[in-house]
Amino acid sequence: MIIGGSASQALAAEVARELDDKLCSVETRKFPDGERYFRIKDEIPEDEPVIVIQSTGYPQDENMMELFFILDILGDMNVTDITLVSPYLGYSRQERRFKEVECISAKAIAKLIQTMGVKRVISINLHEQSICDLYDIPVDNLSAMPAIAAYIRENYSDKKPVILAPDKGAENFAKEIARILNTDYDYLEKVRLSPEKVKTKTKSITVDNRSVIIVDDIISTGGTIVNAIDILKRQGAKAVDVVCVHPVLVNDAILKINAAGANSVTGTNTLKSEVAHISVAKTIANHLKSL
Ligand code: R5P
């Protein structure tokens, strides 16, 4: 039985189709004051394994609260075999203490999820692998890169683009896609030219007259990508496209990226977005089948 929270209902339906599993019928709405309501309309036998699919991106608190409502109902139904698939797991950026006595939000979320009876968590490209260590239950951190690589292969005319990470932290994403597509990859690095001057440039290859696809896990404000596009254009890239796993896209991020000169911006459907054209349903379904 698959239950889709309101942040991930379309994705849940796709995963159910891939697995040939039943998609639970639910009722979800908001009260006039903004509070959420959730009802499970199907019978679920106590011994039935249940997969709850709910991303917890914006509005994070509401989606998180709705997730806890779903888990609470399952507890009331005495369902014990619960797997949570949260393709975008909110509050993951505060996974450690940067200043004294800060709340490690990702740890607080982990505690709540476990307290509410979840036996396994599955997510996609967690902000940091170390988030898995905040849980006492198995956490599977899946990669969306094979799905992104397949999308690039099918939709981009240049079959040998440079796959570029906007910083060292995203290098592994670029590397994984480039390996699948058998093409080049690189990342942008900051080089200090003098005590006052820093230059950002591609680490090892030249992008002059080449098509470049920038890849990152998250695009939030778009600042990182706009900066990368500026540098690539100055270095003579003939075309720049952008792909990401989680299209958070705060405010006018897409406009800013387009204005910087990107041909396209595409993300996966870990979050609902107008640019979410790459589905992670197969990635999730294949992993669930393998368990
Ligand atoms: C950073 O750790 C992430 O990989 C992204 O590069 C970052 O979240 C992008 O943020 P923004 O779009 O606000 O520059």
Coordinates of C-alpha atoms and ligand atoms in Angstrom, one line a residue:
M1 CA 0.0 0.0 0.0
I2 CA 1.4 3.4 -1.0
I3 CA 0.2 6.6 0.7
G4 CA 1.0 9.9 -1.0
G5 CA 1.1 13.0 1.2
S6 CA -0.1 16.2 -0.5
A7 CA 3.4 17.3 -1.4
S8 CA 4.1 14.1 -3.4
Q9 CA 0.8 12.7 -4.6
A10 CA 1.6 12.6 -8.3
L11 CA 5.0 11.0 -7.6
A12 CA 3.3 8.4 -5.2
A13 CA 0.9 7.5 -8.0
E14 CA 3.8 7.0 -10.4
V15 CA 5.7 4.8 -7.9
A16 CA 2.5 2.8 -7.3
R17 CA 2.2 2.2 -11.0
E18 CA 5.8 1.2 -11.3
L19 CA 5.4 -1.3 -8.5
D20 CA 2.0 -2.4 -9.4
D21 CA 1.0 -1.6 -5.9
K22 CA -2.2 -0.1 -4.5
L23 CA -2.3 3.7 -4.1
C24 CA -4.3 4.5 -0.9
S25 CA -7.2 6.7 -1.3
V26 CA -6.8 9.8 1.0
E27 CA -8.6 13.0 1.8
T28 CA -6.4 16.0 2.4
R29 CA -7.4 19.7 2.8
K30 CA -6.7 22.8 4.7
F31 CA -9.0 24.4 7.3
P32 CA -9.7 28.1 6.7
D33 CA -7.0 29.0 9.3
G34 CA -4.4 27.1 7.4
E35 CA -4.3 23.9 9.5
R36 CA -4.0 20.7 7.7
Y37 CA -6.5 17.8 7.7
F38 CA -5.6 14.2 6.6
R39 CA -7.8 11.1 6.3
I40 CA -7.0 7.6 5.1
K41 CA -10.1 6.3 3.2
D42 CA -9.0 2.7 2.6
E43 CA -8.8 -0.2 5.0
I44 CA -5.2 -1.1 5.8
P45 CA -4.6 -4.5 7.4
E46 CA -2.3 -4.3 10.4
D47 CA 0.3 -6.6 8.8
E48 CA 0.4 -4.8 5.5
P49 CA 3.7 -3.0 4.7
V50 CA 3.0 0.6 4.0
I51 CA 5.1 3.1 2.1
V52 CA 4.5 6.8 2.8
I53 CA 5.7 9.2 0.2
Q54 CA 5.9 12.8 1.3
S55 CA 8.6 15.4 0.4
T56 CA 8.9 18.0 3.1
G57 CA 9.9 21.1 1.1
Y58 CA 8.1 24.4 1.1
P59 CA 5.9 24.9 3.1
Q60 CA 8.2 22.7 5.2
D61 CA 6.4 22.9 8.5
E62 CA 3.0 22.1 7.0
N63 CA 4.3 19.2 4.9
M64 CA 6.2 17.9 7.9
M65 CA 3.1 18.2 10.1
E66 CA 1.0 16.4 7.5
L67 CA 3.6 13.6 7.4
F68 CA 3.3 13.3 11.2
F69 CA -0.5 13.1 10.9
I70 CA -0.2 10.3 8.4
L71 CA 2.2 8.4 10.6
D72 CA 0.0 9.0 13.6
I73 CA -3.1 7.6 11.8
L74 CA -1.0 4.5 10.8
G75 CA -0.1 4.1 14.5
D76 CA -3.8 4.2 15.4
M77 CA -4.4 1.5 12.7
N78 CA -1.7 -0.6 14.3
V79 CA 0.3 -0.7 11.1
T80 CA 3.9 -1.4 12.1
D81 CA 5.8 -1.9 8.8
I82 CA 6.2 1.7 7.7
T83 CA 8.8 2.9 5.1
L84 CA 9.0 6.6 4.7
V85 CA 10.1 7.9 1.2
S86 CA 10.8 11.6 1.6
P87 CA 12.5 12.5 -1.8
Y88 CA 13.3 16.0 -0.5
L89 CA 13.8 15.9 3.2
G90 CA 13.3 19.3 4.7
Y91 CA 15.6 20.8 7.4
S92 CA 18.5 18.8 6.1
R93 CA 20.8 21.8 5.8
Q94 CA 21.1 22.2 9.6
E95 CA 22.6 18.7 10.1
R96 CA 25.2 19.9 12.6
R97 CA 25.9 22.8 14.9
F98 CA 27.5 25.7 13.2
K99 CA 27.2 28.0 16.4
E100 CA 26.9 27.0 20.0
V101 CA 23.5 25.8 21.3
E102 CA 21.8 25.9 17.9
C103 CA 19.1 23.4 17.2
I104 CA 20.3 20.6 14.9
S105 CA 17.1 20.6 13.1
A106 CA 17.8 17.5 11.0
K107 CA 18.4 15.6 14.3
A108 CA 15.1 16.8 15.8
I109 CA 13.3 15.7 12.6
A110 CA 15.0 12.3 12.7
K111 CA 13.9 11.8 16.4
L112 CA 10.3 12.6 15.5
I113 CA 10.2 10.4 12.4
Q114 CA 11.6 7.4 14.4
T115 CA 9.3 8.1 17.4
M116 CA 6.3 7.9 15.0
G117 CA 7.1 4.3 14.1
V118 CA 9.0 4.6 10.7
K119 CA 11.2 1.6 10.2
R120 CA 13.2 2.8 7.1
V121 CA 13.8 6.2 5.5
I122 CA 14.5 6.6 1.8
S123 CA 15.5 9.9 0.3
I124 CA 17.2 11.3 -2.8
N125 CA 20.5 13.1 -2.7
L126 CA 20.4 14.2 0.9
H127 CA 22.2 17.4 1.5
E128 CA 24.9 15.5 3.4
Q129 CA 25.4 11.8 3.7
S130 CA 26.1 12.3 7.4
I131 CA 22.3 12.9 7.9
C132 CA 21.9 9.1 7.7
D133 CA 23.9 8.9 11.0
L134 CA 21.3 11.0 12.8
Y135 CA 18.9 8.0 12.6
D136 CA 19.0 4.6 14.4
I137 CA 17.0 3.0 11.5
P138 CA 18.3 2.4 8.0
V139 CA 18.4 5.5 5.8
D140 CA 18.9 4.9 2.0
N141 CA 20.3 8.0 0.2
L142 CA 19.5 7.3 -3.4
S143 CA 21.1 9.2 -6.4
A144 CA 19.0 10.9 -9.0
M145 CA 22.0 11.2 -11.3
P146 CA 21.2 8.1 -13.5
A147 CA 17.7 9.6 -14.1
I148 CA 19.2 13.0 -14.9
A149 CA 21.8 11.4 -17.2
A150 CA 19.0 9.5 -19.1
Y151 CA 17.1 12.8 -19.5
I152 CA 20.2 14.6 -20.8
R153 CA 20.8 11.7 -23.3
E154 CA 17.2 11.9 -24.6
N155 CA 16.7 15.7 -24.6
Y156 CA 19.9 17.4 -25.5
S157 CA 21.3 17.6 -29.1
D158 CA 25.0 17.8 -28.1
K159 CA 25.8 14.3 -27.0
K160 CA 29.2 15.3 -25.5
P161 CA 28.5 18.3 -23.4
V162 CA 30.8 19.2 -20.5
I163 CA 29.0 18.3 -17.2
L164 CA 30.0 21.0 -14.8
A165 CA 29.6 21.3 -11.0
P166 CA 29.4 24.9 -9.7
D167 CA 31.6 24.0 -6.8
K168 CA 33.8 21.1 -5.5
G169 CA 30.9 19.9 -3.3
A170 CA 28.9 19.0 -6.4
E171 CA 31.8 17.4 -8.3
N172 CA 30.6 13.9 -7.6
F173 CA 27.2 14.6 -9.2
A174 CA 29.0 15.8 -12.4
K175 CA 31.4 12.9 -12.3
E176 CA 28.5 10.3 -12.0
I177 CA 26.6 11.9 -14.9
A178 CA 29.7 12.2 -17.1
R179 CA 30.6 8.6 -16.5
I180 CA 27.1 7.4 -17.6
L181 CA 27.2 9.7 -20.7
N182 CA 30.9 9.0 -21.4
T183 CA 31.7 12.7 -21.6
D184 CA 33.9 15.3 -19.7
Y185 CA 33.2 16.8 -16.4
D186 CA 34.8 19.5 -14.2
Y187 CA 34.0 21.9 -11.4
L188 CA 34.5 25.5 -10.7
E189 CA 37.2 26.4 -8.2
K190 CA 38.2 29.6 -6.6
V191 CA 41.9 30.5 -7.1
R192 CA 43.4 33.3 -5.0
L193 CA 45.5 35.5 -7.4
S194 CA 46.6 37.9 -4.7
P195 CA 45.5 38.6 -1.1
E196 CA 42.7 40.8 -2.4
K197 CA 41.8 39.0 -5.7
V198 CA 40.0 35.7 -6.1
K199 CA 39.2 34.2 -9.5
T200 CA 36.7 31.4 -10.1
K201 CA 37.5 29.2 -13.1
T202 CA 37.1 25.6 -14.4
K203 CA 39.5 23.3 -12.6
S204 CA 41.0 21.4 -15.5
I205 CA 39.2 21.7 -18.8
T206 CA 38.4 24.5 -21.1
V207 CA 34.8 25.2 -22.0
D208 CA 35.5 27.5 -24.9
N209 CA 33.0 26.8 -27.7
R210 CA 31.5 23.8 -25.9
S211 CA 28.0 23.1 -24.6
V212 CA 28.0 22.9 -20.8
I213 CA 25.4 21.4 -18.5
I214 CA 25.6 22.7 -14.9
V215 CA 24.5 20.2 -12.3
D216 CA 23.8 20.8 -8.6
D217 CA 21.8 19.0 -5.9
I218 CA 19.7 22.0 -4.9
I219 CA 18.9 25.3 -6.6
S220 CA 17.5 27.6 -4.0
T221 CA 18.0 31.3 -4.6
G222 CA 19.8 30.6 -7.9
G223 CA 22.8 32.6 -6.8
T224 CA 25.3 29.7 -7.2
I225 CA 24.1 28.9 -10.7
V226 CA 24.0 32.6 -11.9
N227 CA 27.6 33.0 -10.8
A228 CA 28.6 29.8 -12.6
I229 CA 26.8 30.9 -15.8
D230 CA 28.6 34.2 -15.8
I231 CA 31.9 32.5 -15.5
L232 CA 31.2 30.0 -18.2
K233 CA 30.0 32.6 -20.6
R234 CA 33.1 34.7 -20.0
Q235 CA 35.2 31.6 -20.7
G236 CA 33.5 31.2 -24.1
A237 CA 30.9 28.4 -23.5
K238 CA 28.6 28.2 -26.5
A239 CA 25.5 27.1 -24.6
V240 CA 24.7 26.6 -20.9
D241 CA 21.9 24.4 -19.6
V242 CA 21.1 23.7 -16.0
V243 CA 19.9 20.6 -14.2
C244 CA 19.3 19.9 -10.5
V245 CA 17.9 17.3 -8.3
H246 CA 15.8 19.5 -6.0
P247 CA 14.2 22.5 -7.6
V248 CA 13.6 24.5 -4.5
L249 CA 13.7 27.7 -6.6
V250 CA 12.9 30.5 -4.1
N251 CA 11.2 33.6 -5.4
D252 CA 12.4 34.6 -8.9
A253 CA 15.3 32.1 -9.1
I254 CA 14.3 30.8 -12.5
L255 CA 14.0 34.3 -13.9
K256 CA 17.5 35.1 -12.6
I257 CA 19.0 32.0 -14.1
N258 CA 17.3 32.6 -17.5
A259 CA 18.4 36.2 -17.4
A260 CA 22.0 35.1 -16.8
G261 CA 21.8 33.2 -20.1
A262 CA 20.8 29.6 -19.4
N263 CA 19.0 27.8 -22.3
S264 CA 17.0 25.7 -19.9
V265 CA 16.5 24.8 -16.2
T266 CA 15.3 21.3 -15.4
G267 CA 14.8 19.5 -12.1
T268 CA 13.5 16.3 -10.8
N269 CA 10.1 15.8 -9.3
T270 CA 11.3 15.4 -5.7
L271 CA 9.6 18.7 -5.4
K272 CA 6.6 20.0 -7.3
S273 CA 7.8 22.6 -9.7
E274 CA 7.2 24.0 -13.2
V275 CA 10.7 22.7 -14.1
A276 CA 10.3 19.2 -12.6
H277 CA 10.5 17.2 -15.9
I278 CA 12.7 14.4 -14.7
S279 CA 10.9 11.7 -12.7
V280 CA 12.6 9.8 -9.8
A281 CA 9.7 7.3 -9.7
K282 CA 11.7 4.5 -11.2
T283 CA 14.7 5.3 -9.0
I284 CA 12.5 4.9 -5.9
A285 CA 10.5 1.9 -7.3
N286 CA 13.6 0.0 -8.3
H287 CA 15.2 0.5 -4.9
L288 CA 12.0 -0.6 -3.1
K289 CA 11.9 -3.7 -5.3
S290 CA 15.5 -4.5 -4.3
L291 CA 14.8 -4.5 -0.6
Ligands
R5P1 C1 25.0 23.9 -1.6 O1 25.5 23.2 -0.7 C2 24.1 23.3 -2.6 O2 24.8 22.2 -3.3 C3 23.7 24.3 -3.6 O3 24.8 24.8 -4.3 C4 23.1 25.5 -2.9 O4 22.1 25.1 -2.0 C5 22.4 26.4 -4.0 O5 21.9 27.5 -3.3 P1 21.5 28.8 -4.1 O6 20.7 28.4 -5.2 O7 20.8 29.7 -3.1 O8 22.8 29.5 -4.5

